[in-house]
């Protein structure tokens, strides 16, 4: 699985050395965009700080690319050598298999209560929290200020305004008036953002009780609008949305070729590095601001196989201190997962914190993928491979969403107890 929050090359382990009574092994994902900026340095510094006051505990951290980390953990678990801790993209399969400690058996009451409620709720499997939020992100609409000025337009607040802006950008020769990445890299994210913006009770992939509603009338209407009013009018650029990946769309925005697109915080640094003048606004809904923003959370989890519950819990209380949460968020342009760190970032005048504020403001109304469902991995994979067909010239939004609903229903049945 490739997370919406991470990217980088495979890196080796980190952590200090020396004899100790207990050794904790943590496998973590890399959020950096280069070896010099890798998560390895973050964990190395954190572990040194922790071990300096806990001489009886050694922590060994192995950092891997998002292309590899989930597979690495699965291989370790399947081989009977689960790590003590894993910081990866999904937890539900391991929770359902009875392999994880509940968060309540690990964390202090203060630490567990400090997580943002919508994130800790998403970490529940069968009403018990196993997934511990580690990093969060929301989406907002990025727009190129220079291109908007040349076209004489202002940021859209409704879908009608979005189409009008995209048409004006097209008239000025902008390559991608609105970049719509529905390619297989991360189509499940772009899709959910539009489903949440659909109005009339658009609910994303599931309803309020967790039943898949992919082919709801509102969702079909949303993709019909995308196909007819945005893609069909030639407003999404030269690459078919089903073949446009998120990384390529972000790169095109940083190159000044995109008028608008949905983006997460990592695009800030990417665009700024290329000198693009950009602004951000909430994602437009059908008739006003979208009901909710799509959020993504990556997860920390603790495996029971090796014991070490007390040591794991003490280490995690340290990991989730305000200092460490804020250091990580500021280094990698992501949002804090705890209330106290979020409040500190909101009140801060640091440049990095101010740049993240639009995303932080979306967090209270964020809706996440249905990660507590063990069927989600299969459904997400199906969306990645098929949703682009819904907006193709000869595509059928109703047909594609109906097939995805069938896939989701079958996957749900197959993973039910």
C-alpha angles and dihedrals in degrees: 000000000000111000122223086230106049148054138156146103127294112278134188132244128291138189133101126285136231141098120300142160095244131026118200117200118207126185111200139182123242118242097177127104095217140019090260090053098040126134087245091084092049092053093042092056093043093049093049090052092049097045091049089069097030106052092166094061127067120192120202116192126193116192122203137178118265085246089065112020100085091047092048092054092046091051091050093049093045090051091053094251104106116176118241090242135016127190104196144125105279139024108175099092091053092045091050090051091055094242100123136077114238111248090241090064092054113033131064114251089249094053095046093047091051096068117104104263098233089053096048090045089055088054092065127108113189090350095305121105114237100146113075112202112242108168132006138196137180132196130242133170113268118202132185107242094200094053092044091053092050090050092046094234139129129220114283125249097182136034091252090056090046091056092046091050092047091050091051091050091049090052088056091054098255108166096219110022088179118007110215109186107196093149121127097267097077110343092136089069098049089044095053092048090057093044090054090049093051097098126211091081097316103180107183115235099336141029126243093281095048101259114142112253100172094138097047116142090249093052092048089050091051094053092042088057091048091050097045106030104032111021096028092054092055094248099130101067138250097306117076109246090237089060098040114097124204094243091054092047091051091048090051090051090051088051091055094249099115127074098192140356141153110262144173128222098277089070089067094070093037094054095039091053089060094046096248114160106220142164134201133219134170115280108272117241128209093276103004142339113349115264091239141358121238113249132194127204129185119208145232117205136175123220120218097211098095099034111220091135095152094047092046091050094049091049092049092051086057093046090054097049112125092250094056096041091051093044090054095044094049094045096052102028096246134131126262115250096209129077096230094050091045090052091049091051092047091054095044126103094201111129094237092049092048091051090054094048096093089056093044090053090057094052099085091059095039122131119200134208113277089262093157089070115087087211093062096089091059093044092048091051091051092050091050092053101040115025094083089067090064092070098036116118093259095028127124116219090194093049096047095045091046091054091048090050090053090050091050094048091050093047090049091052092047093053097041118110 
